[in-house]
Short mmCIF file of C-alpha atoms in Angstrom, two decimals:
data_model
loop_
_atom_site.label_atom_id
_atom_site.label_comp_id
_atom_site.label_asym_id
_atom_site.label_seq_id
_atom_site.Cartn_x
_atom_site.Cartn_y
_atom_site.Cartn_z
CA UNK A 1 15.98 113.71 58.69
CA UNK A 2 13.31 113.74 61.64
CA UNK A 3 10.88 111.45 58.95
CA UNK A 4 13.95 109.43 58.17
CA UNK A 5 14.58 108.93 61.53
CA UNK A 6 10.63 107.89 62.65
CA UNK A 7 10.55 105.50 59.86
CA UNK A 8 13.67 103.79 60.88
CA UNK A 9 12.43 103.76 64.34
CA UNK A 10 8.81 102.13 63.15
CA UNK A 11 10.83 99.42 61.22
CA UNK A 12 12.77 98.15 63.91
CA UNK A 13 9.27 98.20 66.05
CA UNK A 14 8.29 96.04 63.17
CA UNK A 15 11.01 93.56 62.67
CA UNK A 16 11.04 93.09 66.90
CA UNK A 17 7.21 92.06 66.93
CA UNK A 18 8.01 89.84 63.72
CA UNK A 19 10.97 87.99 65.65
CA UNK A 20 9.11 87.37 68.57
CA UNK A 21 6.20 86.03 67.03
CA UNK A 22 9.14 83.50 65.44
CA UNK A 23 8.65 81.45 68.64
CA UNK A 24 5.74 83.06 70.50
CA UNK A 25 6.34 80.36 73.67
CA UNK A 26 8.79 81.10 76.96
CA UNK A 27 11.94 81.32 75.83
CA UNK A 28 12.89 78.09 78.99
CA UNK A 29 10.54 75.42 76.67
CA UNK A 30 12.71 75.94 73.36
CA UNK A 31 16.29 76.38 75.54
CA UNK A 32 15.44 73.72 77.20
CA UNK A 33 14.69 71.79 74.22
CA UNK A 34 18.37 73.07 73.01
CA UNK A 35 20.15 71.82 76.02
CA UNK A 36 18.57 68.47 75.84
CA UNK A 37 19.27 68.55 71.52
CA UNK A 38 23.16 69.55 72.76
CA UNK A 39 23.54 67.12 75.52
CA UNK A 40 22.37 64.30 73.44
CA UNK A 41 24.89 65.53 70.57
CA UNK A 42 27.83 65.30 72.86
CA UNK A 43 26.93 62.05 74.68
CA UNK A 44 26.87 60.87 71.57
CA UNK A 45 29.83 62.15 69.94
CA UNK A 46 31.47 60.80 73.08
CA UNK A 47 30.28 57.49 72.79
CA UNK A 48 30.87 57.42 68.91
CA UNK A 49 34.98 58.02 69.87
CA UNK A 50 34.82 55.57 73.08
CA UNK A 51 33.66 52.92 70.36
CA UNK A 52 34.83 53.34 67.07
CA UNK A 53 38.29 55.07 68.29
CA UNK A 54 39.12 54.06 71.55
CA UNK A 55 39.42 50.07 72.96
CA UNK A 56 36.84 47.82 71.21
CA UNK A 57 36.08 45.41 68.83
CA UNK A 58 34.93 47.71 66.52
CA UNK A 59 37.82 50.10 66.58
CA UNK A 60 40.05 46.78 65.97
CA UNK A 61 38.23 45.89 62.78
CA UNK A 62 38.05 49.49 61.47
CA UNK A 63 41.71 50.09 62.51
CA UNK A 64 43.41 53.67 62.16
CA UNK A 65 43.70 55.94 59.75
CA UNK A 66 41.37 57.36 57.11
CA UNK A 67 38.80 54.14 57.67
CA UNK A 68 38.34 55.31 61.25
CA UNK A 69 38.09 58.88 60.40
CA UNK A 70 35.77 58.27 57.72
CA UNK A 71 33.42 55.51 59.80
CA UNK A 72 33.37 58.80 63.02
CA UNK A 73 32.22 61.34 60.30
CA UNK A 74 29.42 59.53 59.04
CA UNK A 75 28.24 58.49 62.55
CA UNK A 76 28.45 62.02 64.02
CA UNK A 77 26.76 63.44 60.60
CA UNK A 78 23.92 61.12 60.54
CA UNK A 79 23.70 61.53 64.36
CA UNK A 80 23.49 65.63 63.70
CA UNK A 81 20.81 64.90 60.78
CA UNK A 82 18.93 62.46 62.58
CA UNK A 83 18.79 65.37 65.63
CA UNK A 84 17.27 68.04 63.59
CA UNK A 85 14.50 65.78 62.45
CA UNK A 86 13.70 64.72 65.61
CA UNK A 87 10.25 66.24 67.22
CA UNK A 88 12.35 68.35 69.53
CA UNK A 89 14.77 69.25 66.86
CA UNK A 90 11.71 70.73 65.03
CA UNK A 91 10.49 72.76 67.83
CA UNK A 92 13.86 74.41 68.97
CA UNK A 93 15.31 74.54 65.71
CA UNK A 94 17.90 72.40 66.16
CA UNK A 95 20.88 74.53 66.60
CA UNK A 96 23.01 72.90 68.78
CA UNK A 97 26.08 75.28 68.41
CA UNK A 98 26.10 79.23 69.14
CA UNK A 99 27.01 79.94 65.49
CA UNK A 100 24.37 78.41 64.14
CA UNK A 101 21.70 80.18 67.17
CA UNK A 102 23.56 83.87 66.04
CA UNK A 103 23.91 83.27 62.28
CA UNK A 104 19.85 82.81 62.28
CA UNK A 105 19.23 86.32 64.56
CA UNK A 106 21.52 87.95 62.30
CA UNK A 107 19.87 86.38 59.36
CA UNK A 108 16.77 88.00 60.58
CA UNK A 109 14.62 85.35 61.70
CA UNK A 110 15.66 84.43 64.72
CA UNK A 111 14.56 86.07 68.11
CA UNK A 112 17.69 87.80 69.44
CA UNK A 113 16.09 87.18 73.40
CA UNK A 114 16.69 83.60 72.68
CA UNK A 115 20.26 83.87 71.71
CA UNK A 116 21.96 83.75 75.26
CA UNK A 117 19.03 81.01 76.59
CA UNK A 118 19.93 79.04 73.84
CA UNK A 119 23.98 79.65 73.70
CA UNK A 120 24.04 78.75 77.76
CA UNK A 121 21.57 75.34 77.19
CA UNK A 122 23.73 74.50 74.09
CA UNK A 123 26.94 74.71 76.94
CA UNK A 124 25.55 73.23 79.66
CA UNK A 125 24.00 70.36 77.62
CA UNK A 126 27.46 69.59 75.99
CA UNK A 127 29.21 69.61 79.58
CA UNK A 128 26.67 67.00 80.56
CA UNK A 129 26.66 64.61 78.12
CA UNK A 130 30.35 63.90 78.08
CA UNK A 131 29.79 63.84 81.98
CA UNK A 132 27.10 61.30 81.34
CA UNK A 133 29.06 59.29 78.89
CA UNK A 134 31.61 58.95 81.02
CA UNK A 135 29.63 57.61 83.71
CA UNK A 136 28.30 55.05 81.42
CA UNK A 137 31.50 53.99 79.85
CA UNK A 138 33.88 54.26 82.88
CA UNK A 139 36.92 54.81 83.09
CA UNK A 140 38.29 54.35 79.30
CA UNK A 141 36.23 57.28 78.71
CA UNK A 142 38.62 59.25 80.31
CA UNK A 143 41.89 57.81 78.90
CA UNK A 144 43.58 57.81 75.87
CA UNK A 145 42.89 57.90 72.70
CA UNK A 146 40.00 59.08 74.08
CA UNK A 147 39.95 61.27 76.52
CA UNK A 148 36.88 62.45 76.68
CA UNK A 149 36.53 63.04 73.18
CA UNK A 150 38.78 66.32 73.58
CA UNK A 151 40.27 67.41 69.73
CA UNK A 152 43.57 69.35 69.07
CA UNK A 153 45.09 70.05 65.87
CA UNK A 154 48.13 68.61 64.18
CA UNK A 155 51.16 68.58 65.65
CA UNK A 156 52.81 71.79 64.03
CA UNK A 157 49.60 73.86 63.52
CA UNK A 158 49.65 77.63 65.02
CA UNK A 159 46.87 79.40 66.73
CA UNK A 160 46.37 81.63 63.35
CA UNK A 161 46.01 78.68 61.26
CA UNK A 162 43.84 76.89 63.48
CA UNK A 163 41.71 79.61 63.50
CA UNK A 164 41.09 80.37 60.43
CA UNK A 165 41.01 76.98 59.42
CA UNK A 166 38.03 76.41 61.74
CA UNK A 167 36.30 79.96 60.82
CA UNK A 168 36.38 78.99 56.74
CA UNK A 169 34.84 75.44 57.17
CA UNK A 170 32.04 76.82 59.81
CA UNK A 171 31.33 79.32 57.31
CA UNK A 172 30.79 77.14 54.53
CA UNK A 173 28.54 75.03 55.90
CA UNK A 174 26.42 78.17 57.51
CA UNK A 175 26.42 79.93 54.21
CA UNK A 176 25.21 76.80 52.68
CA UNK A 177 22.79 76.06 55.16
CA UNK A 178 21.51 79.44 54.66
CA UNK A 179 21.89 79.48 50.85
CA UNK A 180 19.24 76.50 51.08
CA UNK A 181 16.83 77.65 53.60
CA UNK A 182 16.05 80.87 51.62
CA UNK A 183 14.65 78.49 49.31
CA UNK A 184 11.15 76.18 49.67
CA UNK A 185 12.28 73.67 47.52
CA UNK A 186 15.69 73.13 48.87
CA UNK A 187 15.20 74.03 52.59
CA UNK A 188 13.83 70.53 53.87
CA UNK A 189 17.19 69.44 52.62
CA UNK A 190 19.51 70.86 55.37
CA UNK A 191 19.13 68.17 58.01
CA UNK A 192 20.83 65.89 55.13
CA UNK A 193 23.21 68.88 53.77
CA UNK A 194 24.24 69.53 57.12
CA UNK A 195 24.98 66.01 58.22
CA UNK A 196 27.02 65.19 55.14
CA UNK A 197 29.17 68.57 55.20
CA UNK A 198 29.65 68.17 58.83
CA UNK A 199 30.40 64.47 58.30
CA UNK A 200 32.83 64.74 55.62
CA UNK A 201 34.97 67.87 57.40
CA UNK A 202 35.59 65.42 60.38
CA UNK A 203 36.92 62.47 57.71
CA UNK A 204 39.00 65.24 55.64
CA UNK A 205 39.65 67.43 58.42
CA UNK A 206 39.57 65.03 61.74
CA UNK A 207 43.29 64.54 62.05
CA UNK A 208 44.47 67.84 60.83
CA UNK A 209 42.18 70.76 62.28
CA UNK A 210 39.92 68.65 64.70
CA UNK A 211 37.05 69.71 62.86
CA UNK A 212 34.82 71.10 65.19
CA UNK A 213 32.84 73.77 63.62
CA UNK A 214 30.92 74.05 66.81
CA UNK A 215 31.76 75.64 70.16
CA UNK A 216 29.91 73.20 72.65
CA UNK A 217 32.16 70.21 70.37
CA UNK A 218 34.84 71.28 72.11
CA UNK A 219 33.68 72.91 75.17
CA UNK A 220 32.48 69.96 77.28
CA UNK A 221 35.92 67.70 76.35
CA UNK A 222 38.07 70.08 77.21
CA UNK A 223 36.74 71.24 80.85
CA UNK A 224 36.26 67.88 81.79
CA UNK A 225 39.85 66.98 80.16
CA UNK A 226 41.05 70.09 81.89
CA UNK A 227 43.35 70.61 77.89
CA UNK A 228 42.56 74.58 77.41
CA UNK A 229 45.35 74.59 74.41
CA UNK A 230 43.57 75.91 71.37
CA UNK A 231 40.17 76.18 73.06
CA UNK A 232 39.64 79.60 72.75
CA UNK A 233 40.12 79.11 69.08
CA UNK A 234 37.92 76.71 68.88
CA UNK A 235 35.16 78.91 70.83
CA UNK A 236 35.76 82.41 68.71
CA UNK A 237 36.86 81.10 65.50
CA UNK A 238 33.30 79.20 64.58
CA UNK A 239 31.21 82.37 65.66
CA UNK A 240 33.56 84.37 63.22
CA UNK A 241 33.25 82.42 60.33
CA UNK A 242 29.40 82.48 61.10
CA UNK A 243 29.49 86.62 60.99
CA UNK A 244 31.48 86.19 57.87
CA UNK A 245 28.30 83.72 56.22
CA UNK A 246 26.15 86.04 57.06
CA UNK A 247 27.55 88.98 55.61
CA UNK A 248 28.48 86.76 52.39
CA UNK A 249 24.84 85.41 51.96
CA UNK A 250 23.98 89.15 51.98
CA UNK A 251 25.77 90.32 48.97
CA UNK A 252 25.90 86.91 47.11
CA UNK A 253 22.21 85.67 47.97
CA UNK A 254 20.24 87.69 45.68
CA UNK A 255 18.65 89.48 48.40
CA UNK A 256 16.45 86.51 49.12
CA UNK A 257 15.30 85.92 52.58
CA UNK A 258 16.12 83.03 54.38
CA UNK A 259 12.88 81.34 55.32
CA UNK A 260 13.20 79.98 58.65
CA UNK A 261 15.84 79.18 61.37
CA UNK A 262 14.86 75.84 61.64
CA UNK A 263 17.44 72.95 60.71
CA UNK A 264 14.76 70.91 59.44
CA UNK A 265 13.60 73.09 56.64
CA UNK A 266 9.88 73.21 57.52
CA UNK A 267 7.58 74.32 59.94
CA UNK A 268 6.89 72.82 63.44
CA UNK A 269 4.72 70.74 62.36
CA UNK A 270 6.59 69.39 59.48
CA UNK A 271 4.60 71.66 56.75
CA UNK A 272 6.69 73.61 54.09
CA UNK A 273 7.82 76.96 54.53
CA UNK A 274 6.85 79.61 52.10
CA UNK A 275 8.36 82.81 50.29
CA UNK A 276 5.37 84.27 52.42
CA UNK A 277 6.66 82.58 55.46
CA UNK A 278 9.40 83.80 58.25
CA UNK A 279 8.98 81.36 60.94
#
């Protein structure tokens, strides 16, 4: 029991050292780096609804409906895609929501004394850039049918639905995300797989669940909004639905490791991750 006990002990010694050399660097560069990944996210997001669904041109010639849905899904998912690739996207990870940031630690390959730096800069990042947005596009911003990009369901929907409505689609795309980063070949994928899974739950999903997936989507909208209904759901039920990937991946996944925690599939400095490889 005692040898048991010491080898258990020298494991966890082991796997510690093995996260931290993940991302060897002060845990403030790659937050940081978060924040900045999360702010730019929600600006955008914010921007993508003041335009395409609020007052405009555009949203005049795209109309309502399934066409608008559709034309704010792909924006937001090449938006996400084109955010993981980005140089700061590489470094950081690319994360930008807490269930993503606590899916990788519990996948093993993520440093769990990054998790809270990276869950508050993934928070404060999305409460700035909708504060930012709506300094640069006034006061329609603010108004409906935007209103600050803030989401509710359907008109009808409970709390229980909602919830696990939002938990089953985060989960899918974490245990897909997952599924392809324990594999070389289809790792460097994932900016692309999670851009188009993202994208297409907001043009399916947009006017029935919200389709946030993602904590900080909602988080920012709704405090500056000051609409709470729902929000709670759509803070706990993503990180559920993550815990639930995770646990799926481990009985479905072969035992395979996944390979890094980085969105983009590759190392830092855009190499390929190996079976070898855990960072």
């Amino acid at each position: 029991m005692q040898e048991r006990a010491e080898r258990g002990r020298t494991s966890q010694a082991s796997a510690d050292l093995r996260q931290k050399a993940l991302l060897p660097g002060p845990a403030w560069r790659y937050s940081t780096l978060e924040g900045l990944l999360s702010f730019i996210l929600l600006f955008g997001v914010t921007t993508i609804v003041r335009w395409l669904v609020g007052p405009s041109p555009l949203s005049i010639k795209i109309g309502e409906g399934r066409l608008s849905l559709l034309t704010v899904g792909v924006t937001v998912g090449l938006l996400i895609s084109a955010l993981i690739l980005s140089r700061p996207g590489r470094i950081s990870g690319g994360h930008m929501n807490p269930a993503i940031s606590v899916a990788m630690w519990r996948f093993g390959i993520f440093p769990g004394r990054l998790v809270i730096p990276y869950v508050v800069a993934q928070f404060t990042g999305s409460v700035a850039g909708v504060m930012v947005a709506r300094l640069v596009w006034g006061t329609a911003t603010e108004e409906p049918p935007v209103t600050y990009a803030v989401i509710h369901p359907a008109a009808g929907w409970t709390a229980t639905w909602l919830f696990a409505a939002e938990a089953v689609t985060t989960g899918i795309v974490i245990y897909a995300v997952g599924y392809f980063l324990q594999s070389p070949r289809l790792a460097p994928l994932v900016p692309w797989l999670a851009g188009i899974l993202i994208g297409a739950a907001i043009a399916l999903l947009g006017n029935v669940t919200g389709a946030s997936m993602n904590p900080v989507r909602q988080f920012g909208p709704a405090l500056l909004s000051a609409e709470y209904s729902f929000l709670w759901v759509y803070l706990a039920a993503p990180m559920v639905g993550a815990f639930a990937a995770v646990l799926l991946l481990g009985v479905t996944g072969r035992r395979r490791a996944v390979l890094t925690h980085r969105l983009c599939g590759t190392q830092e400095d855009g190499s390929a991750v190996h079976l070898s490889h855990t960072a």
